[in-house]
Amino acid sequence: MSDTDSSCFARVRALARRVCGSRHLQRFAVPVLAASVCALLLLVFQHLSQTVNYRSVVSQLCHLSAREWIGALGATAASFVALVGRDAVGLRYVDARVPRLPLWVGATVGSALGNATGFGALTGGAVRCRVYGVAGVTPVQVGRMTVFTSITLALALAMMTAAGMVASAGTLAGMMGLAPDVLRLMGAMLLAASGALIAACGAAPKKLRLFGRDALSFNVPARRDLVAQLALAVVDVIAAGLALWALLPHKGTSVAAQVGFVQFVTVYAAAMLLGMIGHTPGGVGVFEAAMVYALGGTVPTPQMLAALLAYRAIYFGVPLALSAGVLAVFEGRALKAPLASGFAQRGAQSVSQLAPLFLAICTFVVGGMLVISGATPAFMKRIAILQTVLPLWVMESSQMLASLFGVLLLFVARGLLRRLDAAWWFALIIASLNLALSLAKGLAFVEAGVLCVLIALLLATRKRFNRHSSLFAERFTPGWLVSVGMVIALAVWVLFFAFRDVQYSQHLWWQFAFDERAPRALRATLAAGLLASALACWQLLRPAPGRFEKPEAADLLEAARIVRAQERSDAVLAMMGDKSFLFSESREAFLMYAKRGRTWAALHDPVGPRCEWPGLIRQFVALAHAHGGRAAFYQVRADALPLYLDAGLTLMKLGEEAHIALPEFELKGSHRAHLRYALKRGERDGFSIELIEPDRVPDCLPILREISDAWLESRVAREKSFSVAAFTAGYLAAQSVMLVRQQGKPLAFVTFMTTDLHTEATVGVMRHLPDASPYAMEYLFTQLALHLKGAGFRSLSLGVAPLSGMQPTPLASPWHRAAALAWRFGGWFYNFRGLRGFKNKFQPHWEPRYLAASGSVSVLLTLADLSLLAGGSRS
């Protein structure tokens, strides 16, 4: 990057430093909000369950008939068929086509994963990007499709609720506590608004612009796509509601006797809408509270709670388990190349890449199940059987150990998300041990079956966990720790709900007997809570180790050898000596990096053979995470982005780099008139060019330093580092210099970096005297391009134009939108357009450059650290 570019980036990063304080607060605001919602929901359930007995809920669950379970499963299947149809219409909306098998896999697996985690637009979108991407669907199209399906689902829920308000206002009035006329009016207004929205759509899709600005534009779907999507969403909701309806009592004084299916679906749609607004995983808690509140006067609360628990297991648990099975099948196909080729093989590999995400979610769910199971009483009939074959101490220790292992799984799940081999081994060992403990503590056959499924998935996906790093060195985010805390809080609530009739006293802790289930659950839950608290405190309080060390002379020589043997000239920045190196195992490739705060920043893509890149990237991410830091790859190229996505990093566009295609560069034509004028003006002003080869640079350093010092003094600046070429004797000695003289007096110079292949050159340090002619630099760059063309070079890089190419789009990230606004209106801050305009005089090809970094909100902190690195700060 040139010094002109660095000035702009310094200003941009200064802005990032000013806002990172508020962004840092957001890192904790979301987990605190989630914890508050969890606490509120637990209070609501505590109030709703005052008259409910735990045994009655369990009894209702046990008395659900096979017919009811099968009916709920059938309705769930119908709902997922409608989900596939919704994805098909969504793909048609974005003008994409996907073959039948990827469509079914992407829609069902993506929906199952999104339902389980509560971030359907994120995790479900990740699945669809993988699966649909094999058929050529871009992430942007998947994002547009996800927004379309999400908005239409919310609209369908609102329309169904409104229709129910109009058709059954009398029945719903008592359930919702509102007057019938008020309900009818509200429903009619919602239906009218929905009808107007449908009528506003045309026969073909169109782009709507507000105020004539692209930043406020969105695609309006065709009427047939909107109607089809709404119809399928209604079918989806009705089928999902039918899954719960099938589990409710339908005899005597029941929901069927007092509330018809139409009224029930209305309540169900409203509860789903509230769950979407609440943003809890699958609407859990919010949905249940709304259903119990609305139907509490019609259905006995124990029966309602039992039906809701069974509904969660069927509609959310079964699809997730089946999706995991699909993942295992695709994993097997991906590992056995002879069985598949071409499109099918690419699809299998793409889906199997999601193994870490699936396993992390499944492991966290299983860990939560073990912790909550330890807080519930075992069946007395099963305890009586165990009493005849096991000693008391085995049962007592089994329940406590199972809860402790459950807590460990909650933490190990994050290691699986990071693809750590240590996490895989821990998860496999813990799951295997718990398989025996689940039987010893109370013959928990369902729990044992779930553990068997987890073990099978771990074994099927072994090769996906190949990162060698310390599991306990991984720093946990506040959001993850809050999620663990929510599991513990739920377990405590379940404990007191299940043993509501127990008289608690200090003697309860020391009661050991086969039939003393309350003391056993109490001790297990306390132990789980203490272990989770200890691990969380250790994670929050431990320092972030790791210090930057300058490279040794031998490493510099090794890096120089690799740099000279490849064609990327910007890799010569490694020779500045201000960055450390991470070499591949073969020592044929390396990364150059530095550290500031918790940011471990690698400059550019790896240098060396491309086959070495994936391993180096994973190794560097593991190194940063092992020290509790954030990994960042600065100014990476577009063709390497899949490697960073596979490493679990977040991408952010920084700008575009200007490359002059030298074989095509010439001064003919009207579009080169300004360059011809700069040459003529330079000749008239007495300019002359002197090329200084690397062996002559040490002798010319005093002249160059005089120009450089004057340039720095005029800008009240100091030498930069890291991503910015700096004026140092050792670095300049490895480059060629082009010097401009005016009437024999040194006026300006530019260094250019090259390798032994002589195919690409990159502008390095460029300086000029403060009173130099405004045409001096344009004259210098034109002469440099002509010289390199004559020497047989193919390309000359003029450096990055910050924020260039950041066009606003409807689905752009907040950073992208802010950058686009800065590009458009930030002239007072820096002349973004002027910098691109100067480089455009040479008619370059513009190539995007990105930042790939750990985290999401923390990316702004990474930008602030990068600005300090460029200023020379290390830690």
PDB file of N, CA and C in Angstrom, residues 47-115:
ATOM      1  N   HIS A  47     -45.209 -18.556  37.608  1.00  0.00           N
ATOM      2  CA  HIS A  47     -46.577 -18.123  37.919  1.00  0.00           C
ATOM      3  C   HIS A  47     -47.606 -19.057  37.291  1.00  0.00           C
ATOM      4  N   LEU A  48     -47.374 -19.454  36.028  1.00  0.00           N
ATOM      5  CA  LEU A  48     -48.335 -20.303  35.340  1.00  0.00           C
ATOM      6  C   LEU A  48     -48.391 -21.712  35.912  1.00  0.00           C
ATOM      7  N   SER A  49     -47.287 -22.158  36.535  1.00  0.00           N
ATOM      8  CA  SER A  49     -47.220 -23.539  37.020  1.00  0.00           C
ATOM      9  C   SER A  49     -47.549 -23.678  38.497  1.00  0.00           C
ATOM     10  N   GLN A  50     -48.106 -22.647  39.096  1.00  0.00           N
ATOM     11  CA  GLN A  50     -48.414 -22.719  40.533  1.00  0.00           C
ATOM     12  C   GLN A  50     -49.348 -23.869  40.865  1.00  0.00           C
ATOM     13  N   THR A  51     -50.286 -24.127  39.969  1.00  0.00           N
ATOM     14  CA  THR A  51     -51.280 -25.190  40.241  1.00  0.00           C
ATOM     15  C   THR A  51     -50.955 -26.484  39.494  1.00  0.00           C
ATOM     16  N   VAL A  52     -49.742 -26.584  38.970  1.00  0.00           N
ATOM     17  CA  VAL A  52     -49.364 -27.747  38.169  1.00  0.00           C
ATOM     18  C   VAL A  52     -48.408 -28.625  38.970  1.00  0.00           C
ATOM     19  N   ASN A  53     -48.631 -29.918  38.860  1.00  0.00           N
ATOM     20  CA  ASN A  53     -47.762 -30.877  39.523  1.00  0.00           C
ATOM     21  C   ASN A  53     -46.861 -31.555  38.494  1.00  0.00           C
ATOM     22  N   TYR A  54     -45.581 -31.698  38.816  1.00  0.00           N
ATOM     23  CA  TYR A  54     -44.625 -32.313  37.891  1.00  0.00           C
ATOM     24  C   TYR A  54     -45.063 -33.716  37.502  1.00  0.00           C
ATOM     25  N   ARG A  55     -45.532 -34.472  38.479  1.00  0.00           N
ATOM     26  CA  ARG A  55     -45.923 -35.858  38.200  1.00  0.00           C
ATOM     27  C   ARG A  55     -47.092 -35.920  37.235  1.00  0.00           C
ATOM     28  N   SER A  56     -47.985 -34.930  37.319  1.00  0.00           N
ATOM     29  CA  SER A  56     -49.133 -34.942  36.413  1.00  0.00           C
ATOM     30  C   SER A  56     -48.700 -34.673  34.976  1.00  0.00           C
ATOM     31  N   VAL A  57     -47.699 -33.804  34.812  1.00  0.00           N
ATOM     32  CA  VAL A  57     -47.186 -33.537  33.469  1.00  0.00           C
ATOM     33  C   VAL A  57     -46.525 -34.781  32.902  1.00  0.00           C
ATOM     34  N   VAL A  58     -45.695 -35.444  33.705  1.00  0.00           N
ATOM     35  CA  VAL A  58     -45.025 -36.663  33.257  1.00  0.00           C
ATOM     36  C   VAL A  58     -46.048 -37.750  32.949  1.00  0.00           C
ATOM     37  N   SER A  59     -47.097 -37.822  33.788  1.00  0.00           N
ATOM     38  CA  SER A  59     -48.141 -38.819  33.560  1.00  0.00           C
ATOM     39  C   SER A  59     -48.849 -38.582  32.224  1.00  0.00           C
ATOM     40  N   GLN A  60     -49.136 -37.329  31.923  1.00  0.00           N
ATOM     41  CA  GLN A  60     -49.783 -37.013  30.653  1.00  0.00           C
ATOM     42  C   GLN A  60     -48.885 -37.366  29.471  1.00  0.00           C
ATOM     43  N   LEU A  61     -47.588 -37.138  29.629  1.00  0.00           N
ATOM     44  CA  LEU A  61     -46.653 -37.508  28.565  1.00  0.00           C
ATOM     45  C   LEU A  61     -46.638 -39.009  28.337  1.00  0.00           C
ATOM     46  N   CYS A  62     -46.644 -39.751  29.431  1.00  0.00           N
ATOM     47  CA  CYS A  62     -46.591 -41.213  29.322  1.00  0.00           C
ATOM     48  C   CYS A  62     -47.867 -41.791  28.733  1.00  0.00           C
ATOM     49  N   HIS A  63     -48.994 -41.068  28.885  1.00  0.00           N
ATOM     50  CA  HIS A  63     -50.274 -41.592  28.417  1.00  0.00           C
ATOM     51  C   HIS A  63     -50.621 -41.146  27.000  1.00  0.00           C
ATOM     52  N   LEU A  64     -49.702 -40.416  26.367  1.00  0.00           N
ATOM     53  CA  LEU A  64     -49.952 -40.088  24.959  1.00  0.00           C
ATOM     54  C   LEU A  64     -49.916 -41.373  24.139  1.00  0.00           C
ATOM     55  N   SER A  65     -50.931 -41.550  23.317  1.00  0.00           N
ATOM     56  CA  SER A  65     -51.049 -42.795  22.565  1.00  0.00           C
ATOM     57  C   SER A  65     -50.157 -42.782  21.329  1.00  0.00           C
ATOM     58  N   ALA A  66     -49.918 -43.976  20.778  1.00  0.00           N
ATOM     59  CA  ALA A  66     -49.133 -44.091  19.552  1.00  0.00           C
ATOM     60  C   ALA A  66     -49.813 -43.351  18.408  1.00  0.00           C
ATOM     61  N   ARG A  67     -51.140 -43.347  18.412  1.00  0.00           N
ATOM     62  CA  ARG A  67     -51.870 -42.651  17.353  1.00  0.00           C
ATOM     63  C   ARG A  67     -51.583 -41.148  17.399  1.00  0.00           C
ATOM     64  N   GLU A  68     -51.514 -40.609  18.620  1.00  0.00           N
ATOM     65  CA  GLU A  68     -51.233 -39.182  18.747  1.00  0.00           C
ATOM     66  C   GLU A  68     -49.807 -38.855  18.308  1.00  0.00           C
ATOM     67  N   TRP A  69     -48.860 -39.699  18.684  1.00  0.00           N
ATOM     68  CA  TRP A  69     -47.478 -39.474  18.255  1.00  0.00           C
ATOM     69  C   TRP A  69     -47.366 -39.561  16.731  1.00  0.00           C
ATOM     70  N   ILE A  70     -48.005 -40.551  16.137  1.00  0.00           N
ATOM     71  CA  ILE A  70     -47.930 -40.726  14.677  1.00  0.00           C
ATOM     72  C   ILE A  70     -48.601 -39.557  13.961  1.00  0.00           C
ATOM     73  N   GLY A  71     -49.748 -39.105  14.511  1.00  0.00           N
ATOM     74  CA  GLY A  71     -50.420 -37.953  13.906  1.00  0.00           C
ATOM     75  C   GLY A  71     -49.556 -36.708  13.926  1.00  0.00           C
ATOM     76  N   ALA A  72     -48.860 -36.472  15.059  1.00  0.00           N
ATOM     77  CA  ALA A  72     -47.976 -35.311  15.137  1.00  0.00           C
ATOM     78  C   ALA A  72     -46.800 -35.438  14.172  1.00  0.00           C
ATOM     79  N   LEU A  73     -46.274 -36.644  14.037  1.00  0.00           N
ATOM     80  CA  LEU A  73     -45.169 -36.862  13.100  1.00  0.00           C
ATOM     81  C   LEU A  73     -45.608 -36.625  11.656  1.00  0.00           C
ATOM     82  N   GLY A  74     -46.802 -37.099  11.327  1.00  0.00           N
ATOM     83  CA  GLY A  74     -47.315 -36.879   9.980  1.00  0.00           C
ATOM     84  C   GLY A  74     -47.518 -35.406   9.677  1.00  0.00           C
ATOM     85  N   ALA A  75     -48.065 -34.663  10.643  1.00  0.00           N
ATOM     86  CA  ALA A  75     -48.249 -33.229  10.439  1.00  0.00           C
ATOM     87  C   ALA A  75     -46.915 -32.514  10.301  1.00  0.00           C
ATOM     88  N   THR A  76     -45.921 -32.961  11.074  1.00  0.00           N
ATOM     89  CA  THR A  76     -44.576 -32.372  10.954  1.00  0.00           C
ATOM     90  C   THR A  76     -44.003 -32.604   9.560  1.00  0.00           C
ATOM     91  N   ALA A  77     -44.190 -33.815   9.042  1.00  0.00           N
ATOM     92  CA  ALA A  77     -43.712 -34.110   7.693  1.00  0.00           C
ATOM     93  C   ALA A  77     -44.383 -33.202   6.666  1.00  0.00           C
ATOM     94  N   ALA A  78     -45.703 -32.991   6.818  1.00  0.00           N
ATOM     95  CA  ALA A  78     -46.411 -32.108   5.886  1.00  0.00           C
ATOM     96  C   ALA A  78     -45.879 -30.681   5.973  1.00  0.00           C
ATOM     97  N   SER A  79     -45.588 -30.239   7.192  1.00  0.00           N
ATOM     98  CA  SER A  79     -45.043 -28.894   7.358  1.00  0.00           C
ATOM     99  C   SER A  79     -43.714 -28.736   6.652  1.00  0.00           C
ATOM    100  N   PHE A  80     -42.837 -29.753   6.744  1.00  0.00           N
ATOM    101  CA  PHE A  80     -41.535 -29.653   6.094  1.00  0.00           C
ATOM    102  C   PHE A  80     -41.641 -29.763   4.581  1.00  0.00           C
ATOM    103  N   VAL A  81     -42.660 -30.457   4.076  1.00  0.00           N
ATOM    104  CA  VAL A  81     -42.899 -30.458   2.630  1.00  0.00           C
ATOM    105  C   VAL A  81     -43.248 -29.049   2.168  1.00  0.00           C
ATOM    106  N   ALA A  82     -44.079 -28.365   2.954  1.00  0.00           N
ATOM    107  CA  ALA A  82     -44.407 -26.978   2.622  1.00  0.00           C
ATOM    108  C   ALA A  82     -43.167 -26.086   2.697  1.00  0.00           C
ATOM    109  N   LEU A  83     -42.276 -26.385   3.635  1.00  0.00           N
ATOM    110  CA  LEU A  83     -41.031 -25.616   3.731  1.00  0.00           C
ATOM    111  C   LEU A  83     -40.193 -25.762   2.456  1.00  0.00           C
ATOM    112  N   VAL A  84     -40.167 -26.968   1.902  1.00  0.00           N
ATOM    113  CA  VAL A  84     -39.447 -27.180   0.646  1.00  0.00           C
ATOM    114  C   VAL A  84     -40.071 -26.336  -0.464  1.00  0.00           C
ATOM    115  N   GLY A  85     -41.400 -26.316  -0.505  1.00  0.00           N
ATOM    116  CA  GLY A  85     -42.082 -25.490  -1.496  1.00  0.00           C
ATOM    117  C   GLY A  85     -41.772 -24.013  -1.316  1.00  0.00           C
ATOM    118  N   ARG A  86     -41.678 -23.567  -0.073  1.00  0.00           N
ATOM    119  CA  ARG A  86     -41.344 -22.164   0.179  1.00  0.00           C
ATOM    120  C   ARG A  86     -39.954 -21.825  -0.337  1.00  0.00           C
ATOM    121  N   ASP A  87     -39.014 -22.752  -0.143  1.00  0.00           N
ATOM    122  CA  ASP A  87     -37.671 -22.511  -0.664  1.00  0.00           C
ATOM    123  C   ASP A  87     -37.670 -22.489  -2.192  1.00  0.00           C
ATOM    124  N   ALA A  88     -38.479 -23.357  -2.801  1.00  0.00           N
ATOM    125  CA  ALA A  88     -38.546 -23.385  -4.270  1.00  0.00           C
ATOM    126  C   ALA A  88     -39.065 -22.057  -4.812  1.00  0.00           C
ATOM    127  N   VAL A  89     -40.107 -21.520  -4.184  1.00  0.00           N
ATOM    128  CA  VAL A  89     -40.635 -20.222  -4.618  1.00  0.00           C
ATOM    129  C   VAL A  89     -39.620 -19.115  -4.338  1.00  0.00           C
ATOM    130  N   GLY A  90     -38.940 -19.201  -3.186  1.00  0.00           N
ATOM    131  CA  GLY A  90     -37.920 -18.210  -2.870  1.00  0.00           C
ATOM    132  C   GLY A  90     -36.790 -18.201  -3.880  1.00  0.00           C
ATOM    133  N   LEU A  91     -36.388 -19.381  -4.333  1.00  0.00           N
ATOM    134  CA  LEU A  91     -35.340 -19.454  -5.363  1.00  0.00           C
ATOM    135  C   LEU A  91     -35.832 -18.873  -6.683  1.00  0.00           C
ATOM    136  N   ARG A  92     -37.094 -19.108  -6.988  1.00  0.00           N
ATOM    137  CA  ARG A  92     -37.648 -18.507  -8.207  1.00  0.00           C
ATOM    138  C   ARG A  92     -37.676 -16.985  -8.097  1.00  0.00           C
ATOM    139  N   TYR A  93     -37.923 -16.482  -6.909  1.00  0.00           N
ATOM    140  CA  TYR A  93     -37.941 -15.032  -6.685  1.00  0.00           C
ATOM    141  C   TYR A  93     -36.573 -14.405  -6.962  1.00  0.00           C
ATOM    142  N   VAL A  94     -35.486 -15.115  -6.623  1.00  0.00           N
ATOM    143  CA  VAL A  94     -34.140 -14.583  -6.868  1.00  0.00           C
ATOM    144  C   VAL A  94     -33.581 -15.066  -8.195  1.00  0.00           C
ATOM    145  N   ASP A  95     -34.438 -15.679  -9.024  1.00  0.00           N
ATOM    146  CA  ASP A  95     -34.052 -16.129 -10.361  1.00  0.00           C
ATOM    147  C   ASP A  95     -32.923 -17.165 -10.293  1.00  0.00           C
ATOM    148  N   ALA A  96     -33.126 -18.182  -9.455  1.00  0.00           N
ATOM    149  CA  ALA A  96     -32.139 -19.264  -9.313  1.00  0.00           C
ATOM    150  C   ALA A  96     -32.848 -20.600  -9.463  1.00  0.00           C
ATOM    151  N   ARG A  97     -32.107 -21.586  -9.898  1.00  0.00           N
ATOM    152  CA  ARG A  97     -32.647 -22.932 -10.084  1.00  0.00           C
ATOM    153  C   ARG A  97     -31.734 -23.924  -9.361  1.00  0.00           C
ATOM    154  N   VAL A  98     -32.362 -24.848  -8.640  1.00  0.00           N
ATOM    155  CA  VAL A  98     -31.623 -25.861  -7.888  1.00  0.00           C
ATOM    156  C   VAL A  98     -32.251 -27.213  -8.181  1.00  0.00           C
ATOM    157  N   PRO A  99     -31.466 -28.246  -8.462  1.00  0.00           N
ATOM    158  CA  PRO A  99     -32.029 -29.587  -8.679  1.00  0.00           C
ATOM    159  C   PRO A  99     -32.799 -30.081  -7.447  1.00  0.00           C
ATOM    160  N   ARG A 100     -33.596 -31.110  -7.661  1.00  0.00           N
ATOM    161  CA  ARG A 100     -34.537 -31.551  -6.635  1.00  0.00           C
ATOM    162  C   ARG A 100     -33.845 -32.005  -5.348  1.00  0.00           C
ATOM    163  N   LEU A 101     -32.803 -32.834  -5.460  1.00  0.00           N
ATOM    164  CA  LEU A 101     -32.161 -33.362  -4.250  1.00  0.00           C
ATOM    165  C   LEU A 101     -31.530 -32.256  -3.408  1.00  0.00           C
ATOM    166  N   PRO A 102     -30.707 -31.365  -3.981  1.00  0.00           N
ATOM    167  CA  PRO A 102     -30.183 -30.264  -3.163  1.00  0.00           C
ATOM    168  C   PRO A 102     -31.276 -29.380  -2.579  1.00  0.00           C
ATOM    169  N   LEU A 103     -32.374 -29.199  -3.309  1.00  0.00           N
ATOM    170  CA  LEU A 103     -33.474 -28.388  -2.795  1.00  0.00           C
ATOM    171  C   LEU A 103     -34.057 -29.012  -1.532  1.00  0.00           C
ATOM    172  N   TRP A 104     -34.319 -30.315  -1.568  1.00  0.00           N
ATOM    173  CA  TRP A 104     -34.884 -30.984  -0.398  1.00  0.00           C
ATOM    174  C   TRP A 104     -33.902 -30.977   0.766  1.00  0.00           C
ATOM    175  N   VAL A 105     -32.640 -31.249   0.471  1.00  0.00           N
ATOM    176  CA  VAL A 105     -31.643 -31.275   1.548  1.00  0.00           C
ATOM    177  C   VAL A 105     -31.471 -29.880   2.154  1.00  0.00           C
ATOM    178  N   GLY A 106     -31.301 -28.875   1.314  1.00  0.00           N
ATOM    179  CA  GLY A 106     -31.087 -27.522   1.813  1.00  0.00           C
ATOM    180  C   GLY A 106     -32.264 -26.998   2.604  1.00  0.00           C
ATOM    181  N   ALA A 107     -33.482 -27.237   2.110  1.00  0.00           N
ATOM    182  CA  ALA A 107     -34.666 -26.703   2.785  1.00  0.00           C
ATOM    183  C   ALA A 107     -34.920 -27.400   4.124  1.00  0.00           C
ATOM    184  N   THR A 108     -34.876 -28.735   4.131  1.00  0.00           N
ATOM    185  CA  THR A 108     -35.197 -29.464   5.364  1.00  0.00           C
ATOM    186  C   THR A 108     -34.088 -29.347   6.405  1.00  0.00           C
ATOM    187  N   VAL A 109     -32.848 -29.555   5.976  1.00  0.00           N
ATOM    188  CA  VAL A 109     -31.740 -29.479   6.934  1.00  0.00           C
ATOM    189  C   VAL A 109     -31.566 -28.048   7.433  1.00  0.00           C
ATOM    190  N   GLY A 110     -31.650 -27.076   6.536  1.00  0.00           N
ATOM    191  CA  GLY A 110     -31.521 -25.682   6.953  1.00  0.00           C
ATOM    192  C   GLY A 110     -32.615 -25.268   7.923  1.00  0.00           C
ATOM    193  N   SER A 111     -33.854 -25.690   7.658  1.00  0.00           N
ATOM    194  CA  SER A 111     -34.957 -25.345   8.557  1.00  0.00           C
ATOM    195  C   SER A 111     -34.810 -26.028   9.910  1.00  0.00           C
ATOM    196  N   ALA A 112     -34.395 -27.301   9.899  1.00  0.00           N
ATOM    197  CA  ALA A 112     -34.214 -28.024  11.161  1.00  0.00           C
ATOM    198  C   ALA A 112     -33.152 -27.366  12.025  1.00  0.00           C
ATOM    199  N   LEU A 113     -32.041 -26.978  11.411  1.00  0.00           N
ATOM    200  CA  LEU A 113     -30.969 -26.341  12.165  1.00  0.00           C
ATOM    201  C   LEU A 113     -31.377 -24.952  12.631  1.00  0.00           C
ATOM    202  N   GLY A 114     -32.056 -24.205  11.768  1.00  0.00           N
ATOM    203  CA  GLY A 114     -32.518 -22.876  12.166  1.00  0.00           C
ATOM    204  C   GLY A 114     -33.524 -22.923  13.293  1.00  0.00           C
ATOM    205  N   ASN A 115     -34.452 -23.911  13.263  1.00  0.00           N
ATOM    206  CA  ASN A 115     -35.429 -24.050  14.345  1.00  0.00           C
ATOM    207  C   ASN A 115     -34.758 -24.371  15.673  1.00  0.00           C
TER     208      ASN A 115
END
